[in-house]
Amino acid sequence: MNIAKAFRGHIFDFSDKAHPHNLNQEYRYFEDGLLVVENGMVKHSGEFNKTKQLLNADVKIEDHSGCYILPGFVDAHVHSVQTQAIASYGKELLDWLDNYIFPNERHFENPEFADRHIDFFTRQLLKNGTTTAMVYSSVHDASVNALFRAAEKYNMRMITGNTWMDRNAPDYLLKSPEESYNASKTLIEKWHNKARLHFALTPRYAITSSPESLKVVSTLLKEYDDDGLYLQTHISENKKEVELVNHSYPGNHHYLDVYDSYGLLTPRTLLGHGIYLSEDELKRISQTGSSIVHCPSSNLFLGSGLLNLQNIIENDIHLAIGSDVAGGTSFSMLRNLHDAYTISALNGIPMNPLLAIYLITLGGARALDLDDRIGNFDVGKEADFVVIDTSKNELLSYRLENAHSIEEILFAIVMLGDEKVIKSTCLMGESIWRGENGLSR
Ligand SMILES: [Zn+2]
């Protein structure tokens, strides 16, 4: 049975030809637009009057006139097991991990605790318009199972895996490489490529992974060579961290080389942060097709540093944005873009608003190697989208009375918007988050 639905509003997305250098030619904006969805996939997107002609008479049109309909947001780096440690005061990355994060992650060994807290986390994503996320779970399989179950319930595209740590963390969070291997393998068999779910091998970073552990990660990655496993890890977030990695891996040329020497850099590898990468490292990332995830809110909150966004783009590296909660202080990708803008301004090259929206939609999808399925409103893509109601924010609404182009409008939404302007979050054409009414299931 064909189930068609249509959504009217200001529709904005980027074409498949879009690239950070040509965004002003490759965006599509229909001031009075219609998005038609059939069986969860995009059937048409275009100007209202023309597209309406293509509809059968019985198709119901959901009217969001005055609101902006954008592809669903992609959060490419977030920790599901740190939500309750958000807004924890003080010091830099390494102390903050020891004082707040590790003790908090310990609770996820309890499956009941995991279910309750992961459900809250998933709702936070949906409430903020995030329809796809790449997530760090804890070392416990309960946290991974809880997240995959929640994503399956909402039919949400989700990537996660159990974190690997075998040193430099409290004993209660350490697992031997063999234990982590077995846990990951069981989870891969259970969840990878089922429904809209994917597994990511997740060695936390070089400090908490011994050479032996990275070798075992590499073995598992090769075992599933044809199955499109993801890999996520942190790199060059903080100066002390970089020093410690150089010290503990003296045989490697640089931080990236630690991961590279174990064959961990693939087009499905997502490297979080990358603030202090050298030109050599950037060139190598570009060659491997791996991606960098910029985590602006986290970088400001932990005082980690200011990523040079332009340098990443000039090296032709896929780039996405991550909220990195709890290092980041907001699940809102709009708030994160606000911080990305601030960082870019401090670096002297203010980020273009089109680039901002690209990075949390099609650009994010590309970094996750999912742009054949999500990221814009091309026919046949999965209909994940957000409806933004700017009238929910009085100041934003007032500002927009004086906006004269779509770039100006988007910039104001980025700078002033947050979860309050998300009227609806739709997964495969179904409204899962409905603003004030909350979740539909
Ligand atoms: Zn992180």
mmCIF file of C-alpha atoms and ligand atoms in Angstrom, residues 77-79 82 93 96 136 204 233-234 237 272-273 295 298 323-327, ligand 1:
data_model
loop_
_atom_site.group_PDB
_atom_site.id
_atom_site.type_symbol
_atom_site.label_atom_id
_atom_site.label_comp_id
_atom_site.label_asym_id
_atom_site.label_seq_id
_atom_site.Cartn_x
_atom_site.Cartn_y
_atom_site.Cartn_z
ATOM 1 C CA HIS A 77 30.082 13.027 17.757
ATOM 2 C CA VAL A 78 28.191 12.765 21.029
ATOM 3 C CA HIS A 79 28.487 10.636 24.184
ATOM 4 C CA GLN A 82 27.586 11.606 29.723
ATOM 5 C CA LEU A 93 40.042 17.565 29.313
ATOM 6 C CA TRP A 96 37.519 16.587 33.649
ATOM 7 C CA TYR A 136 30.078 6.967 21.904
ATOM 8 C CA ARG A 204 38.240 5.979 22.906
ATOM 9 C CA THR A 233 37.983 7.948 17.979
ATOM 10 C CA HIS A 234 39.355 11.215 19.354
ATOM 11 C CA GLU A 237 41.777 17.758 21.081
ATOM 12 C CA GLY A 272 36.758 13.834 16.711
ATOM 13 C CA HIS A 273 38.274 17.314 17.214
ATOM 14 C CA CYS A 295 33.059 19.868 18.239
ATOM 15 C CA SER A 298 33.064 21.293 23.675
ATOM 16 C CA SER A 323 27.800 18.350 19.978
ATOM 17 C CA ASP A 324 30.238 16.223 22.033
ATOM 18 C CA VAL A 325 27.956 16.361 25.053
ATOM 19 C CA ALA A 326 29.052 16.405 27.862
ATOM 20 C CA GLY A 327 32.182 18.283 26.755
HETATM 21 ZN ZN ZN B 1 34.119 13.138 22.599
#
